[in-house]
CSV table of C-alpha atoms in Angstrom, one decimal:
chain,number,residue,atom,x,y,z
A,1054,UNK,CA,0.0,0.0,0.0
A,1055,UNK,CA,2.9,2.1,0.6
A,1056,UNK,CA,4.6,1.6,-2.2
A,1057,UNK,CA,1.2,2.6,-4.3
A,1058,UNK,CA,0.2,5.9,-2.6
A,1059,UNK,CA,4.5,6.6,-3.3
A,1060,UNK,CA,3.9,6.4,-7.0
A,1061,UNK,CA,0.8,7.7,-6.9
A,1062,UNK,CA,2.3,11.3,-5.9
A,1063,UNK,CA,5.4,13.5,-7.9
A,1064,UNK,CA,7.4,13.8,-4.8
A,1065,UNK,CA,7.1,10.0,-4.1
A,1066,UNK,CA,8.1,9.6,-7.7
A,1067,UNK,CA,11.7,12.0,-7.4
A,1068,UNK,CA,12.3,10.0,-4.0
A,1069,UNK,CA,12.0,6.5,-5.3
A,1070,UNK,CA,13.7,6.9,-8.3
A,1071,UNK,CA,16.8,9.0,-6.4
A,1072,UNK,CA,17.0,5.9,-4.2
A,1073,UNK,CA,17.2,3.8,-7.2
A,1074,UNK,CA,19.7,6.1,-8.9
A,1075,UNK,CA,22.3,5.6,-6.1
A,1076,UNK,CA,21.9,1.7,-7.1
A,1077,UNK,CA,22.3,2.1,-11.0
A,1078,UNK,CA,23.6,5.3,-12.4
A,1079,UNK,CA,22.3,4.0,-15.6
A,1080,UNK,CA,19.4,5.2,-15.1
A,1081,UNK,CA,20.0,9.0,-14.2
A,1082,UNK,CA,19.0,10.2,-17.6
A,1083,UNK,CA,15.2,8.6,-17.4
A,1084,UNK,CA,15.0,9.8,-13.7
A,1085,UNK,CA,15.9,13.2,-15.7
A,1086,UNK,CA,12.7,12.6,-18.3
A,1087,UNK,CA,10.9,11.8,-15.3
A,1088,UNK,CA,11.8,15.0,-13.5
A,1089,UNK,CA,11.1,17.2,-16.7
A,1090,UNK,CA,7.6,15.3,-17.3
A,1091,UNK,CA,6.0,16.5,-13.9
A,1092,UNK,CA,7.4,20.0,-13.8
A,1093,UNK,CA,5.9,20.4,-17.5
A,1094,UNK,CA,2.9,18.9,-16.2
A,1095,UNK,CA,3.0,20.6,-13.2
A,1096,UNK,CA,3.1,24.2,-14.6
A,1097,UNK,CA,0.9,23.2,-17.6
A,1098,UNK,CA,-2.2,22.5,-14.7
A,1099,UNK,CA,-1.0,26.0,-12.8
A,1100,UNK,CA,-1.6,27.3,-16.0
A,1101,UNK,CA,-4.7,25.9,-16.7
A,1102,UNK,CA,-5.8,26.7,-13.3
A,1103,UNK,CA,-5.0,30.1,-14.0
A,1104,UNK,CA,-7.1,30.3,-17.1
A,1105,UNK,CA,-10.3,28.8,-15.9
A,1106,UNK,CA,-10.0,31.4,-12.7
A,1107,UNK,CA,-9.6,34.5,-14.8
A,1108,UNK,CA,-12.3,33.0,-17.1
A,1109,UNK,CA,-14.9,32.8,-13.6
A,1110,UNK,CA,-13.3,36.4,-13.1
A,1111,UNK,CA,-14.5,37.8,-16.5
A,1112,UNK,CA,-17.5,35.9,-16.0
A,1113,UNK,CA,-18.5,38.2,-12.7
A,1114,UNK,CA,-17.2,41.2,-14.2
A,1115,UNK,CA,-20.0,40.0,-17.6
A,1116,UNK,CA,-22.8,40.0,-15.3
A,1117,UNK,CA,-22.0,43.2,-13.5
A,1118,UNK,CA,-21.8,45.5,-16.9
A,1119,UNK,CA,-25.0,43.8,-18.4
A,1120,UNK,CA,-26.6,44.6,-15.0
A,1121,UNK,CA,-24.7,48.4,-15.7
A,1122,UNK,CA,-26.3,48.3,-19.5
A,1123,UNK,CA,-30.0,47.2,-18.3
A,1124,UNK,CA,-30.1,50.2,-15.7
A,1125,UNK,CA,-28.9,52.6,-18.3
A,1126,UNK,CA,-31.2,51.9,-20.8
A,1127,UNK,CA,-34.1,52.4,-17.5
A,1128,UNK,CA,-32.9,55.6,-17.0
A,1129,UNK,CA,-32.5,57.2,-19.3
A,1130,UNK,CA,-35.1,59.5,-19.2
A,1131,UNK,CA,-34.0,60.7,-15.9
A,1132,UNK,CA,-30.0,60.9,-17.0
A,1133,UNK,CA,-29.6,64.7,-16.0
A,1134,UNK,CA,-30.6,63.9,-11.9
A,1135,UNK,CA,-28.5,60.7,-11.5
A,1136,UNK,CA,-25.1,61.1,-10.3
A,1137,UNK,CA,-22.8,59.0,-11.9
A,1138,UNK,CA,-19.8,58.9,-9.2
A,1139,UNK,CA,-16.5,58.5,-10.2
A,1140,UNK,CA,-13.0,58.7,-8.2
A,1141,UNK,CA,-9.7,60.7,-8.7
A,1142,UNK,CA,-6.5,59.8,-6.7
A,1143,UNK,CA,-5.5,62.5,-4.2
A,1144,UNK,CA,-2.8,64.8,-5.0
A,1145,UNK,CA,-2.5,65.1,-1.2
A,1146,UNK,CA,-3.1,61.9,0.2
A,1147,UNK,CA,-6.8,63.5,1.8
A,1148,UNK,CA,-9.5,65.0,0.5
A,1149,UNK,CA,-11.3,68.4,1.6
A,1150,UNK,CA,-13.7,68.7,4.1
A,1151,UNK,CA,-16.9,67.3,3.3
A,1152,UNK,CA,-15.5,65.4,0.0
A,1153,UNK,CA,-16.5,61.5,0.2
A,1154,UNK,CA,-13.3,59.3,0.1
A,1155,UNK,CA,-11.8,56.1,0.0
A,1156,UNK,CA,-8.6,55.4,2.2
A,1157,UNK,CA,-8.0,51.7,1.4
A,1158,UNK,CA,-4.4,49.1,2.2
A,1159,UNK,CA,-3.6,46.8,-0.6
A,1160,UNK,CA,-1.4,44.2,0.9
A,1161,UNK,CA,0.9,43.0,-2.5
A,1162,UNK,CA,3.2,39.9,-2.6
A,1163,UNK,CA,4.9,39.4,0.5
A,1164,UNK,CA,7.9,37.7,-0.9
A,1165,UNK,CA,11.0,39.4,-2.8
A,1166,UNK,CA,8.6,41.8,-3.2
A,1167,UNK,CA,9.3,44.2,-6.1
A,1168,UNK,CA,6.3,46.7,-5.8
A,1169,UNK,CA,8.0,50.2,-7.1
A,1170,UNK,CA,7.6,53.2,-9.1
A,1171,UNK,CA,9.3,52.9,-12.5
A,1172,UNK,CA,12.6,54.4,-12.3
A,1173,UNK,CA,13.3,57.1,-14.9
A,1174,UNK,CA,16.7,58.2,-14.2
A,1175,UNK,CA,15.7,61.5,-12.5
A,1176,UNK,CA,15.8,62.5,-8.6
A,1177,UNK,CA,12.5,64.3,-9.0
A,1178,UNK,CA,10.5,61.1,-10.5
A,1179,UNK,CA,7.1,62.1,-9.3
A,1180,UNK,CA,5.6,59.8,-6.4
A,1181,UNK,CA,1.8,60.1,-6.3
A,1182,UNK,CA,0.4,60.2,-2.5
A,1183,UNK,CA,-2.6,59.2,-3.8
A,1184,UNK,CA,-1.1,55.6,-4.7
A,1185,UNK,CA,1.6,55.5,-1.8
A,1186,UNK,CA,3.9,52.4,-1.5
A,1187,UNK,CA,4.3,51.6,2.5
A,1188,UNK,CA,5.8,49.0,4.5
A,1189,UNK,CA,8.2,48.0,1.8
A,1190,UNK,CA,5.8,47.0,-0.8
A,1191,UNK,CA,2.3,47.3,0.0
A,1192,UNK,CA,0.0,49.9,-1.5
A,1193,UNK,CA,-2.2,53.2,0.2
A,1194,UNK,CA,-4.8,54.2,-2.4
A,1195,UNK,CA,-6.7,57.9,-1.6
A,1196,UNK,CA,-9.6,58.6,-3.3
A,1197,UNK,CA,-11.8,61.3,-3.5
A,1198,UNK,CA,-15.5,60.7,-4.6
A,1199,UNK,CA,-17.1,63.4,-7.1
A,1200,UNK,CA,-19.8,63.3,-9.9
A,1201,UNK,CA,-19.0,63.5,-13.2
A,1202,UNK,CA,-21.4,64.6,-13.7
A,1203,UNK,CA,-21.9,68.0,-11.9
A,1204,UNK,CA,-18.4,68.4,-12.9
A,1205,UNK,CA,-19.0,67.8,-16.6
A,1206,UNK,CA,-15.9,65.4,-17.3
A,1207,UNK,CA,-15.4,64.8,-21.0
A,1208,UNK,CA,-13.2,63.2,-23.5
A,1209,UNK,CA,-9.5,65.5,-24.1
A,1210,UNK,CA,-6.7,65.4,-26.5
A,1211,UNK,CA,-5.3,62.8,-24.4
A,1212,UNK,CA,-6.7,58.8,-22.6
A,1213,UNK,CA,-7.4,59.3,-19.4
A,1214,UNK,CA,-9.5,57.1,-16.9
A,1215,UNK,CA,-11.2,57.6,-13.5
A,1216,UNK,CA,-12.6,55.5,-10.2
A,1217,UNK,CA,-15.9,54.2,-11.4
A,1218,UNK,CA,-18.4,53.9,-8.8
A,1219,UNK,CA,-22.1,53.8,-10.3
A,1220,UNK,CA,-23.5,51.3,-11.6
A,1221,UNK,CA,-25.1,52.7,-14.7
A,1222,UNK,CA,-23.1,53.7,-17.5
A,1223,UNK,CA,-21.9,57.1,-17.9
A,1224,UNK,CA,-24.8,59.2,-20.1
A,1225,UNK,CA,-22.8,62.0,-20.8
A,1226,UNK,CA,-21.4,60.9,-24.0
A,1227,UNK,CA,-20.5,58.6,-26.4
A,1228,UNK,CA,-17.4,56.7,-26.9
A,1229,UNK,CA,-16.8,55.8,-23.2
A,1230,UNK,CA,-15.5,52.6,-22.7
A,1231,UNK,CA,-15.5,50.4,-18.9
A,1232,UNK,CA,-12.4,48.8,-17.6
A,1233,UNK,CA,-12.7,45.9,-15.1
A,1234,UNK,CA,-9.3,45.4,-12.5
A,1235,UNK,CA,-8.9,42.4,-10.6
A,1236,UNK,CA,-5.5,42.6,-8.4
A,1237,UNK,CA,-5.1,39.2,-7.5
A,1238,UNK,CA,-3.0,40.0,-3.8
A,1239,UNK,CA,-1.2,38.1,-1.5
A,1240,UNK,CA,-2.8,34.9,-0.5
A,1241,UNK,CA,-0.9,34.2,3.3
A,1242,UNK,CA,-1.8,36.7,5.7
A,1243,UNK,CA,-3.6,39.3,4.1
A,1244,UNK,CA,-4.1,42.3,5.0
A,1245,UNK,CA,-6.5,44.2,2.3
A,1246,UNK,CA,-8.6,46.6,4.5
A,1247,UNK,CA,-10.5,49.7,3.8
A,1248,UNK,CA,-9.2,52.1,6.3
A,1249,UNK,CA,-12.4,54.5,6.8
A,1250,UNK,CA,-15.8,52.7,7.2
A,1251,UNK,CA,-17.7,54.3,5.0
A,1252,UNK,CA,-17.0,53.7,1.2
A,1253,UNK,CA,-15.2,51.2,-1.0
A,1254,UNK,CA,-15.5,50.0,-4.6
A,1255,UNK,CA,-18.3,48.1,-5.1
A,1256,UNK,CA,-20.9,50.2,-7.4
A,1257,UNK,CA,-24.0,51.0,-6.2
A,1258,UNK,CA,-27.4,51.0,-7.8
A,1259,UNK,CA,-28.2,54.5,-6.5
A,1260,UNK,CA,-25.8,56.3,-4.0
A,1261,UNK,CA,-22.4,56.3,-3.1
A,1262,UNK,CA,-20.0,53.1,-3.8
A,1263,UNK,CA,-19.6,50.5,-0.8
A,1264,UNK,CA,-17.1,48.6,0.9
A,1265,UNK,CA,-16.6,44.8,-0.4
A,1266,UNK,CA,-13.9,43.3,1.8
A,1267,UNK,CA,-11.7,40.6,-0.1
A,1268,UNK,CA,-8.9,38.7,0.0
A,1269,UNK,CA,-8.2,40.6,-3.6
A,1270,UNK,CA,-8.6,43.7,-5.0
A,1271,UNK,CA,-11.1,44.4,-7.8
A,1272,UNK,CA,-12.5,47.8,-9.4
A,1273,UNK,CA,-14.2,49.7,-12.6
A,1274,UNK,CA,-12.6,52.4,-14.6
A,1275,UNK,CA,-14.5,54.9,-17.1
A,1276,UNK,CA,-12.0,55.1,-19.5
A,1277,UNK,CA,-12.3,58.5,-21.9
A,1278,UNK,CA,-10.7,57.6,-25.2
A,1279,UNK,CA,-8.7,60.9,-26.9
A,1280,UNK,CA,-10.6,63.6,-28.9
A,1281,UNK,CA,-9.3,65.5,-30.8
A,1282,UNK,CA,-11.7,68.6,-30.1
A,1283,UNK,CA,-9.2,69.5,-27.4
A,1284,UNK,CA,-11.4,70.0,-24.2
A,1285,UNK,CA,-9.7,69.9,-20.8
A,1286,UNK,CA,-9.9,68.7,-17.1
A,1287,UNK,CA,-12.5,70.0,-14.9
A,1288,UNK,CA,-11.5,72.1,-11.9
A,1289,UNK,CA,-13.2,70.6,-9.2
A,1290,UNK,CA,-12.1,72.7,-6.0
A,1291,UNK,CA,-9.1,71.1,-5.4
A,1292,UNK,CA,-5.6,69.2,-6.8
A,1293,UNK,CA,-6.1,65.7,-7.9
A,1294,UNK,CA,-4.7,62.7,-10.1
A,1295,UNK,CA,-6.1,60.1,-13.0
A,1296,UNK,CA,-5.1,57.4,-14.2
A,1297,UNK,CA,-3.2,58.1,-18.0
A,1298,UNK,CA,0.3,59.3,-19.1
A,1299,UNK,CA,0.6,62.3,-21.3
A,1300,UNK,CA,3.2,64.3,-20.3
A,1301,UNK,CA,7.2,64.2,-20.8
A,1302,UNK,CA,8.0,65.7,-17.4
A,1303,UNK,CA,8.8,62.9,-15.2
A,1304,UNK,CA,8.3,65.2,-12.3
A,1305,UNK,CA,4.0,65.1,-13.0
A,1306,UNK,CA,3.8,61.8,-14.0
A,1307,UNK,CA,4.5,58.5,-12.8
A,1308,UNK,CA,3.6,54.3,-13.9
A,1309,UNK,CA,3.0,52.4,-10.5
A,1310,UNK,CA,4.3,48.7,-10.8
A,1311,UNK,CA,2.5,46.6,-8.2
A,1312,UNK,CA,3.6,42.7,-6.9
A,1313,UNK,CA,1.3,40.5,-7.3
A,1314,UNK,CA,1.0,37.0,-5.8
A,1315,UNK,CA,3.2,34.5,-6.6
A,1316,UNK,CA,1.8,31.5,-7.3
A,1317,UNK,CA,-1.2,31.0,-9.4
A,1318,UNK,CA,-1.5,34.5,-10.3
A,1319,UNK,CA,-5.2,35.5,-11.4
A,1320,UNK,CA,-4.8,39.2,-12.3
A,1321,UNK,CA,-7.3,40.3,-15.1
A,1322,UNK,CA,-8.3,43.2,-16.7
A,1323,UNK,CA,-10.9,43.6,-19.1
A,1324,UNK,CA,-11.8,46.5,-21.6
A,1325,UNK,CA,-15.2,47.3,-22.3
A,1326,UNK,CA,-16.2,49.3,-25.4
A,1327,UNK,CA,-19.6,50.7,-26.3
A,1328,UNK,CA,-20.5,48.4,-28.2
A,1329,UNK,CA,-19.3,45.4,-26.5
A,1330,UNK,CA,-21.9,42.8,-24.8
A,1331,UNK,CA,-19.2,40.0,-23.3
A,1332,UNK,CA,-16.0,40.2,-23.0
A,1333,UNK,CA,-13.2,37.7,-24.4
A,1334,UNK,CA,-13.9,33.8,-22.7
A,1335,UNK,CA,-10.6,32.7,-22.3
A,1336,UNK,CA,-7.6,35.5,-22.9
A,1337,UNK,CA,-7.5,38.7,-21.7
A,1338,UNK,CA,-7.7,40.9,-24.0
A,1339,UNK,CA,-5.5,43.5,-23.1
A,1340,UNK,CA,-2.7,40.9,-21.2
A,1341,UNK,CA,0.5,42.3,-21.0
A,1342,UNK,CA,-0.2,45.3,-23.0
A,1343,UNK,CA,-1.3,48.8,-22.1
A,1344,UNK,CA,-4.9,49.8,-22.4
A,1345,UNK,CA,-4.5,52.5,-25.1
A,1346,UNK,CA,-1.0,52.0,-26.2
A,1347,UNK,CA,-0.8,56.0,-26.8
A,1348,UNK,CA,-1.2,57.1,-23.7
A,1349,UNK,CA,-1.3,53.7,-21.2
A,1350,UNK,CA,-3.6,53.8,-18.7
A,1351,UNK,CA,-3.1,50.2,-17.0
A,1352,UNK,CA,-1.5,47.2,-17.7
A,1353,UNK,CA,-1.3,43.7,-16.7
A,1354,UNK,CA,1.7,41.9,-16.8
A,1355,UNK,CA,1.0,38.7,-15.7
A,1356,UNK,CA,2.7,38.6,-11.9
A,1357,UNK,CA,2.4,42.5,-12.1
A,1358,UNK,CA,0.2,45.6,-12.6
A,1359,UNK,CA,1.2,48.7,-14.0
A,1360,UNK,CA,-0.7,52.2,-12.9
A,1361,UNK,CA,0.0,54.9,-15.1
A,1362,UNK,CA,-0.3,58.1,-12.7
A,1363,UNK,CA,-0.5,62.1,-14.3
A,1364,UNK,CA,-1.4,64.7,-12.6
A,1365,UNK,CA,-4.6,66.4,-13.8
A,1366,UNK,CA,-2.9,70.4,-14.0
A,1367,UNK,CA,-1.3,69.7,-16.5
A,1368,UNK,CA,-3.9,69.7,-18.8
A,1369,UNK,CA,-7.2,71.1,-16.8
A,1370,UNK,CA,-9.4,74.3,-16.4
């Protein structure tokens, strides 16, 4: 019976064939074949595993914009008294008095972790407090809360993208495509918290966004593709960040690369366009490549994800 259950596992396999080895080095090479056979197996099933995970995670995120499309298509009659609320990172790392926010720990890969801010060569590379790397390697996202509503954002001669935190789609304009994040974080002791109790990133039906506490990290964008008619930033009251990369100074932009677990890593994101009703079943279908390629707005690498931060004065009312 031993014996059996010994073959019937990888590691039993290795351990009974070394033992043999020391016998009969005649034999090294197939213990070799045998070694190579169950890694290749062994990462071909990780991968697999992978797949059919980011496949269940694309599968959620389906569901949630269809839900988004049906209650845009109810409401459209009463588009101009909906908010639709969307978030900017804080060029502060607060918000002003009486602003909603989101103060929220992303706990990222615990080991050999490598979460940084792209190096640039320059000793003023700008470091965004609203995307703060602490305690070696984890992330603090601050986020303010507005509607875009009452502050009339609109497509400009550059990408850009936002928090989103409605449900509906956004009925100001055309051409304005969702994005759907999935950070997949670290699995041993994880720390993800929100660190205010009263708002997170789940989108809400009607009101303000609410807190969904996971092991991972998952969120909507409202992504603005570029137009060429040249409008800018709103000024909503105070200093703030987006998510996009438009400027040559180093010193006002910045491209967060975030850890991500180790093993098994699920990360996902998935564009939405206007006219899209599923997404892609099986492959991401912006892996390892920036949304927009002009202007970058995030990217996932496969163990990593890459935030590209500007800050909005540089182009804004």
């Amino acid at each position: 019976m031993y014996l059996k259950n010994l073959f019937l596992k990888p590691m039993g396999v290795l351990c009974f064939l070394t033992f043999v080895a020391c016998e009969d080095n005649n034999i090294t090479s197939d213990i070799e074949n045998v070694e190579e056979g169950i890694l290749y197996e062994s990462d071909e099933l990780g991968e697999m595993t992978r797949k059919a995970s980011v496949a269940e995670i694309k599968a959620r995120a389906d569901e949630q914009y269809h839900k988004s499309m049906n209650l845009r298509k109810n409401r459209v009659a009463a588009a101009t008294s909906i908010p639709h609320w969307v978030g900017v990172l804080s060029a502060t790392g607060g918000c002003p008095a009486g602003v909603p926010n989101i103060s929220y720990y992303m706990d990222c890969e615990d080991k050999r972790t490598d979460t940084q801010y792209e190096y640039h060569n320059c000793t003023n590379c700008y470091r965004p407090k609203g995307a703060q790397i602490v305690n070696g390697g984890d992330v603090k996202w601050s986020i303010c809360i507005v509607d875009a509503k009452k502050y009339n954002f609109q497509r400009i001669k550059y990408s850009y993208a936002l928090f989103d935190f409605s449900m509906e789609q956004y009925l100001g304009e055309q051409n304005i495509a969702s994005i759907y994040v999935y950070n997949d974080d670290e699995d041993k002791g994880n720390c993800n918290k929100f660190m205010n109790s009263s708002y997170g990133f789940e989108r809400a039906e009607y009101g303000l966004p609410q807190q969904n506490h996971s092991r991972n990290t998952a969120f909507w964008l409202l992504y603005f593709k570029k137009d060429n008619n040249y409008m800018k930033l709103p000024n909503i009251g105070f200093d703030y960040d987006i998510f996009s990369n438009f400027d040559c100074d180093y010193a006002k932009q910045a491209v967060l690369i975030t850890d991500s677990e180790d093993d098994n890593c699920n990360n996902s994101v998935v564009l939405y366009t206007p006219a899209t009703t599923t997404s892609a079943a099986t492959d991401d279908p912006v892996y390892d490549r920036w949304v927009d390629s002009d202007y970058k707005i995030v990217k996932n690498s496969g163990s990593h994800m890459h935030y590209a931060i500007q800050k909005s004065s540089v182009w804004r009312n």
